[in-house]
Tab-separated table of C-alpha atoms in Angstrom:
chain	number	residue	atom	x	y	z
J	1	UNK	CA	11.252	3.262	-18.199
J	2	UNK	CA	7.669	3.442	-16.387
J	3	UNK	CA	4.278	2.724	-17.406
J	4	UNK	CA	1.217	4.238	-15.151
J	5	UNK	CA	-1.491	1.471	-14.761
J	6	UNK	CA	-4.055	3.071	-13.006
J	7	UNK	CA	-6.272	0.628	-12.800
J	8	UNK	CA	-9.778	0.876	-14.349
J	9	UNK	CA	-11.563	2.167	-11.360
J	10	UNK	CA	-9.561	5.346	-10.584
J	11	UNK	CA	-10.372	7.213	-13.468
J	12	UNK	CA	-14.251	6.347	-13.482
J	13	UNK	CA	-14.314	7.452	-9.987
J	14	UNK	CA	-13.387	11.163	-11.055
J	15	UNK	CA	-10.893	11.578	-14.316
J	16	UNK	CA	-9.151	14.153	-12.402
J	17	UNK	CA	-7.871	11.552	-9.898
J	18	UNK	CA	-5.820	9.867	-13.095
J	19	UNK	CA	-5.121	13.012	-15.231
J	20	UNK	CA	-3.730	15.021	-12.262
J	21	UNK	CA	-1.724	12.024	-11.491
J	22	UNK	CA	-0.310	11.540	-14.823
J	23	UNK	CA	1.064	15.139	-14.878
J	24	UNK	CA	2.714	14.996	-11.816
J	25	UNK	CA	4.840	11.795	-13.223
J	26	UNK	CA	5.815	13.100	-16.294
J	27	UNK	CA	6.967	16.363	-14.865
J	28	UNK	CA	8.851	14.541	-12.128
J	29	UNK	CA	10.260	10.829	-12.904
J	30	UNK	CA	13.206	10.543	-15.398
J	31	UNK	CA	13.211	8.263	-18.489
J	32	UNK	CA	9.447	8.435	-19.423
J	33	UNK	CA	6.556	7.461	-18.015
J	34	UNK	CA	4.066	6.171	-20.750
J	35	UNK	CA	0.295	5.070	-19.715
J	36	UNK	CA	-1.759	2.042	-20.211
J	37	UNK	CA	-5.554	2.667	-19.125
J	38	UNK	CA	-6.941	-0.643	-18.912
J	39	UNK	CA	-8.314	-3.420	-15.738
J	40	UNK	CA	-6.167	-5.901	-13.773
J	41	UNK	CA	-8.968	-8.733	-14.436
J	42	UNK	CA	-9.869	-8.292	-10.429
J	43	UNK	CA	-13.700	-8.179	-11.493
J	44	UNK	CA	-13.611	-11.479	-14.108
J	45	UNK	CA	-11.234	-13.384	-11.242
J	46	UNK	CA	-14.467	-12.083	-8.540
J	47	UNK	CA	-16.917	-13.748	-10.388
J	48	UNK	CA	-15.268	-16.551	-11.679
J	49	UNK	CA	-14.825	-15.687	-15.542
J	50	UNK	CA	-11.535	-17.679	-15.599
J	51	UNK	CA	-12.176	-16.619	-19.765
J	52	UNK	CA	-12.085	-13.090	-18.884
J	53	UNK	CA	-9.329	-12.982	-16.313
J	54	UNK	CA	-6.804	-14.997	-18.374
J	55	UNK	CA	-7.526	-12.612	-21.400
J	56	UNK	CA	-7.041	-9.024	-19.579
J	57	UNK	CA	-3.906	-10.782	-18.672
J	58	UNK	CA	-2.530	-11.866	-21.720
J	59	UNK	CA	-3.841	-8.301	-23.009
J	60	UNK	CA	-1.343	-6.521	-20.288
J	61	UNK	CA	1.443	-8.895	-21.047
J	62	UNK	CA	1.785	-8.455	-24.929
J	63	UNK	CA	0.961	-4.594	-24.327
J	64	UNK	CA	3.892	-4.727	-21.538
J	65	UNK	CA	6.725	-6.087	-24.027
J	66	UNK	CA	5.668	-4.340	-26.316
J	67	UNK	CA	6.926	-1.044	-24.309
J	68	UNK	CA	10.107	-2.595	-23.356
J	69	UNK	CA	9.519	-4.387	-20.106
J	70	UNK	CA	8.977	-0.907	-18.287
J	71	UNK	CA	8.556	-1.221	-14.598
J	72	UNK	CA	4.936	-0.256	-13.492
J	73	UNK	CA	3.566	2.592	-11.323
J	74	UNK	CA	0.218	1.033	-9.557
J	75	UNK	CA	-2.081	2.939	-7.629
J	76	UNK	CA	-4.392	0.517	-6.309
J	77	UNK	CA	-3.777	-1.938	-4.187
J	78	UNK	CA	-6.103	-4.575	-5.769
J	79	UNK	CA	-4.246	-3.864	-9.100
J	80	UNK	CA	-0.880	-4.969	-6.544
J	81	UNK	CA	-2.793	-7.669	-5.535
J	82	UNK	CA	-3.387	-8.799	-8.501
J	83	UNK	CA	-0.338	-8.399	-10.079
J	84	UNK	CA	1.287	-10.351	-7.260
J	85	UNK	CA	-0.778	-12.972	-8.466
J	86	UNK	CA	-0.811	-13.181	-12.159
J	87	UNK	CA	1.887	-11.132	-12.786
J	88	UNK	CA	4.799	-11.609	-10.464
J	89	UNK	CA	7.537	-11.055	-13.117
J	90	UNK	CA	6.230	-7.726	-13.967
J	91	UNK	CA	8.332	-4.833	-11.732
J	92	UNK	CA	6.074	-2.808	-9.790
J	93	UNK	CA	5.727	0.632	-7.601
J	94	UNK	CA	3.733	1.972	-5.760
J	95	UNK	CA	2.346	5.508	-6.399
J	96	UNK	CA	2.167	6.620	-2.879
J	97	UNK	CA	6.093	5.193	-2.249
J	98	UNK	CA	6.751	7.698	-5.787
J	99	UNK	CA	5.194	10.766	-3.884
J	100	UNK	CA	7.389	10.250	-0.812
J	101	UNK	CA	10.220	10.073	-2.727
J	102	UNK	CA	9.439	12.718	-5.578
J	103	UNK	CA	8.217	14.968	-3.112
J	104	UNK	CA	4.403	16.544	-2.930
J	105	UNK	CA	3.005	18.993	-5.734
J	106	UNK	CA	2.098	22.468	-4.845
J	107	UNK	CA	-1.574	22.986	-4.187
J	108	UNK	CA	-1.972	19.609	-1.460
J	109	UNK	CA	-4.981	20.011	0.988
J	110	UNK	CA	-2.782	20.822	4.471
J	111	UNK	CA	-3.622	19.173	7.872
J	112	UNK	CA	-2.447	21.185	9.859
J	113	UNK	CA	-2.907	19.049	13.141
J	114	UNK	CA	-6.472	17.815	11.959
J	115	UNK	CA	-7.652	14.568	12.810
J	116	UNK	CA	-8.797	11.704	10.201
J	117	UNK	CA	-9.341	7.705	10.629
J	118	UNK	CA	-7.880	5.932	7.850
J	119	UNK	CA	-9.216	3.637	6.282
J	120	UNK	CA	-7.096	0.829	5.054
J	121	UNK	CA	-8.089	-1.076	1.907
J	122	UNK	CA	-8.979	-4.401	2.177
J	123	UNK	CA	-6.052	-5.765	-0.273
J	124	UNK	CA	-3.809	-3.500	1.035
J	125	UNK	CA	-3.627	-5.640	4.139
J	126	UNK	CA	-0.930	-7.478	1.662
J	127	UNK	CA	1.075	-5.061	1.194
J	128	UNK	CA	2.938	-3.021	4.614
J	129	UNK	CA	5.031	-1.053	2.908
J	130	UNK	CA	2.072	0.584	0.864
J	131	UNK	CA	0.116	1.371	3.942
J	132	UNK	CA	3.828	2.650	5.818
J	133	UNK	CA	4.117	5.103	2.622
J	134	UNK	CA	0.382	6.063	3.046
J	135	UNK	CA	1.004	7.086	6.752
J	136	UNK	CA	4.234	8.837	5.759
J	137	UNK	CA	2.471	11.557	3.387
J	138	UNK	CA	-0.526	11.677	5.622
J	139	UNK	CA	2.177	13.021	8.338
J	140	UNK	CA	4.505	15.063	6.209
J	141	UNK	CA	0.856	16.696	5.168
J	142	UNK	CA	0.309	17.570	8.957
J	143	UNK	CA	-2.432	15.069	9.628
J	144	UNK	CA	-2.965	12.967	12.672
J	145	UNK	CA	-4.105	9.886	11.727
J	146	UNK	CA	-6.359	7.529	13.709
J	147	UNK	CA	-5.777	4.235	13.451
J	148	UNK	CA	-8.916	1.600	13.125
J	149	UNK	CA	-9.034	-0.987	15.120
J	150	UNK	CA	-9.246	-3.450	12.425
J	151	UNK	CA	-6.343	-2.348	10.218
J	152	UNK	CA	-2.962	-2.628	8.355
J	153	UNK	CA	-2.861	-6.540	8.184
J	154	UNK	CA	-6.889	-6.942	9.374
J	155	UNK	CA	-7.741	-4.821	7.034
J	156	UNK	CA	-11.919	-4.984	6.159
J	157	UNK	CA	-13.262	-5.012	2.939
J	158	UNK	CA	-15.432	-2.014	2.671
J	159	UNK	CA	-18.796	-3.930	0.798
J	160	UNK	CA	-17.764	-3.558	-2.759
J	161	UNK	CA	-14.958	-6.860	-3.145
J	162	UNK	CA	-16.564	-9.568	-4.723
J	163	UNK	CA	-19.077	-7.800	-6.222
J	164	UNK	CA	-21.327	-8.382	-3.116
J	165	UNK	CA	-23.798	-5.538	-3.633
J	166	UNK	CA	-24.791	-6.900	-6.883
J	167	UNK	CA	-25.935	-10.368	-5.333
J	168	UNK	CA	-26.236	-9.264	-1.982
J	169	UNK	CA	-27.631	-5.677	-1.170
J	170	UNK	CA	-28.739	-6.637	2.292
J	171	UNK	CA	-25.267	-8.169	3.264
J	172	UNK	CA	-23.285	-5.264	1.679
J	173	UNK	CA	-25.048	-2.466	3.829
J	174	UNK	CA	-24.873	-4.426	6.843
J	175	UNK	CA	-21.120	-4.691	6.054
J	176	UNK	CA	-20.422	-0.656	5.198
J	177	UNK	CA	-22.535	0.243	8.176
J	178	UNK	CA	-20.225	-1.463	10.116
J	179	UNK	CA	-17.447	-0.317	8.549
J	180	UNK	CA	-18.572	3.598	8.539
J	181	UNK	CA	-19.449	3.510	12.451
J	182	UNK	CA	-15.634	2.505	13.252
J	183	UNK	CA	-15.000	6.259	13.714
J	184	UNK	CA	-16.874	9.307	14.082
J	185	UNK	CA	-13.914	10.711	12.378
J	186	UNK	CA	-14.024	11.571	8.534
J	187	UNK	CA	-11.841	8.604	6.568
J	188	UNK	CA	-9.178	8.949	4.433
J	189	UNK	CA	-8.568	5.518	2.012
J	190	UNK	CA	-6.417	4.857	-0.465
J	191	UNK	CA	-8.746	3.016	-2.609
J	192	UNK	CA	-11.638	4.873	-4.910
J	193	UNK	CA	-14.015	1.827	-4.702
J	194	UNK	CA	-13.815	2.257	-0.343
J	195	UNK	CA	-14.326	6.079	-1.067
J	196	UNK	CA	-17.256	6.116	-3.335
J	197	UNK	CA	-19.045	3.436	-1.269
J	198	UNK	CA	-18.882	4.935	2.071
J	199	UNK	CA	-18.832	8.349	0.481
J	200	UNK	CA	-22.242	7.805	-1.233
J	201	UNK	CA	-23.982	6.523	1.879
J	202	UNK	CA	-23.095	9.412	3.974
J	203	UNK	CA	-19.679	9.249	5.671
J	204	UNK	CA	-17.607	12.055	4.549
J	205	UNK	CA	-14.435	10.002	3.126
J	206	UNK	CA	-11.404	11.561	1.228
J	207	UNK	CA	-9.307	9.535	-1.523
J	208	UNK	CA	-5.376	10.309	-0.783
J	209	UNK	CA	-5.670	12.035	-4.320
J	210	UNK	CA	-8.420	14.611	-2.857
J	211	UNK	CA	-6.017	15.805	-0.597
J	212	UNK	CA	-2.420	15.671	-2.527
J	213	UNK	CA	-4.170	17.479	-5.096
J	214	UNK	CA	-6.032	20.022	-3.099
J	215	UNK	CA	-8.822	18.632	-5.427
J	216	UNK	CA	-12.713	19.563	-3.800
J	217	UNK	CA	-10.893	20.912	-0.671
J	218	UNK	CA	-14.462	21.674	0.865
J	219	UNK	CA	-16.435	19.159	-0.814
J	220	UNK	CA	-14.309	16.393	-1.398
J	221	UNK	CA	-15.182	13.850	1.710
J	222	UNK	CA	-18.931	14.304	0.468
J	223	UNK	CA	-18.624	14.102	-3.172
J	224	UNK	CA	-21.273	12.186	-4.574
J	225	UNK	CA	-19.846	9.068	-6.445
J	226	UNK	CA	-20.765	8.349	-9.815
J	227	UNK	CA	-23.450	5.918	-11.029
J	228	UNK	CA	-22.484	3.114	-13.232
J	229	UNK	CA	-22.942	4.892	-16.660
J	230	UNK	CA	-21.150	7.710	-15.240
J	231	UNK	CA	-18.272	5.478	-14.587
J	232	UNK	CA	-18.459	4.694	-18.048
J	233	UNK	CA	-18.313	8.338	-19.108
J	234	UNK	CA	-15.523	9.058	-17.143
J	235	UNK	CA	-13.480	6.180	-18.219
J	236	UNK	CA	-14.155	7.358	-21.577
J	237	UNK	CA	-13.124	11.118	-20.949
J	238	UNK	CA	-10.285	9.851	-19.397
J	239	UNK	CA	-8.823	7.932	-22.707
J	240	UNK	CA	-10.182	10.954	-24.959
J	241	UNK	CA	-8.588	13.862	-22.986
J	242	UNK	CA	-5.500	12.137	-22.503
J	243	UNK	CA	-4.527	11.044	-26.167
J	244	UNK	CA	-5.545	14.413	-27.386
J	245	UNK	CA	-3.477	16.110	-24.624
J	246	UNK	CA	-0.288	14.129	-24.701
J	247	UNK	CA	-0.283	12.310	-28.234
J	248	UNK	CA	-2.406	14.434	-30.092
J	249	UNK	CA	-4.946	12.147	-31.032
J	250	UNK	CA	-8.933	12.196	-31.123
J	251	UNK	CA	-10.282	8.619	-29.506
J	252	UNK	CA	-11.700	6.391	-32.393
């Protein structure tokens, strides 16, 4: 009945993020919940690869019926985004509105009363009743939450949308520093791309995973982000150990 689309930069951020994930589904949603590891075409539809875009998206769709039409559990909100764009027939969830209702796993990283700025995605400024569900577990968790002043529907892009660092290295830093001096607080986002980028430049900032998991409880707001092959690695570990762990298969 469900299909877990991750998104392609979840699992290069840290494999854990989508393995942990996928466990947690499986043990609590009815029906199934299968998994396609793959990208919404955000990148090609950045930098203007019409080619590329339109063939991720013809990829998804074939790979969709052939499952049945199963309704799809997103975690990031560029994936939404996206999907709102290209894909507005396909039935979507969010993750975060799946933990409210499914309850949190054992194990989650408790507030108790400590204070974090949150950092709100820059696509997620589409999508309210993502960022309500976001604030939801953030409270049931016993965190306070400070609120940006350019949030919810003003959501900022963090530096990495676009692809901006790659053209622009000057313009991107200018934009994170501004972005990471909002708060003296440590962030919490939603989004690994806003996480490794302010992470990796010295604000400590937690993904929502970090923290429902109980995942690098002490070094999780610092942990350093991957480099681009790493990425690579990780995406790769994240297809191998999955197939062998839930359809008993070795990659090809």
């Amino acid at each position: 009945k469900y299909l877990f689309f991750p998104g392609c930069q979840l699992g290069a951020s840290d494999p854990g993020y989508v393995m942990n994930t996928y466990r947690y589904l499986i043990e609590r949603m009815k029906d199934g919940v299968g998994l396609y590891l793959g990208c919404c075409g955000a990148p090609a539809d950045w930098s203007g690869r019409v080619d590329v875009l339109e063939k991720s998206i013809r990829a998804f769709r074939e790979n969709w019926k052939q499952q049945g039409n199963p309704e799809i559990i997103l975690a990031c909100p560029t994936c939404h985004k996206m999907f709102a764009k290209h894909l507005s027939d396909v039935p979507v969830k969010s993750l975060w509105d799946i933990f409210n209702e499914q309850g949190l796993p054992d194990g989650y990283v408790r507030g108790n009363g400590a204070e974090i700025a949150l950092y709100d995605p820059c696509s997620s400024r589409y999508l309210p009743g993502v960022q309500k569900s976001v604030r939801e577990l953030l409270a049931k968790m016993g965190y306070i939450v400070e609120e940006l002043r350019m949030n919810r529907r003003y959501a900022q892009c963090c530096s990495y949308g676009g692809l901006i660092s790659t053209v622009n290295p000057k313009l991107a830093k200018a934009i994170r520093d501004q972005r990471v001096s909002a708060s003296a607080k440590d962030y919490v986002t939603y989004c690994p791309n806003c996480r490794d980028d302010f992470a990796g430049n010295g604000k400590p900032t937690w993904h929502l995973l970090d923290i429902i998991f109980g995942v690098g409880s002490t070094s999780g707001p610092l942990k350093t982000p991957p480099t681009r092959s790493q990425r690579l690695e990780n995406r790769r570990e994240v297809k191998a150990r999955m197939l062998e762990t839930y359809w008993g298969e070795g990659m090809k």
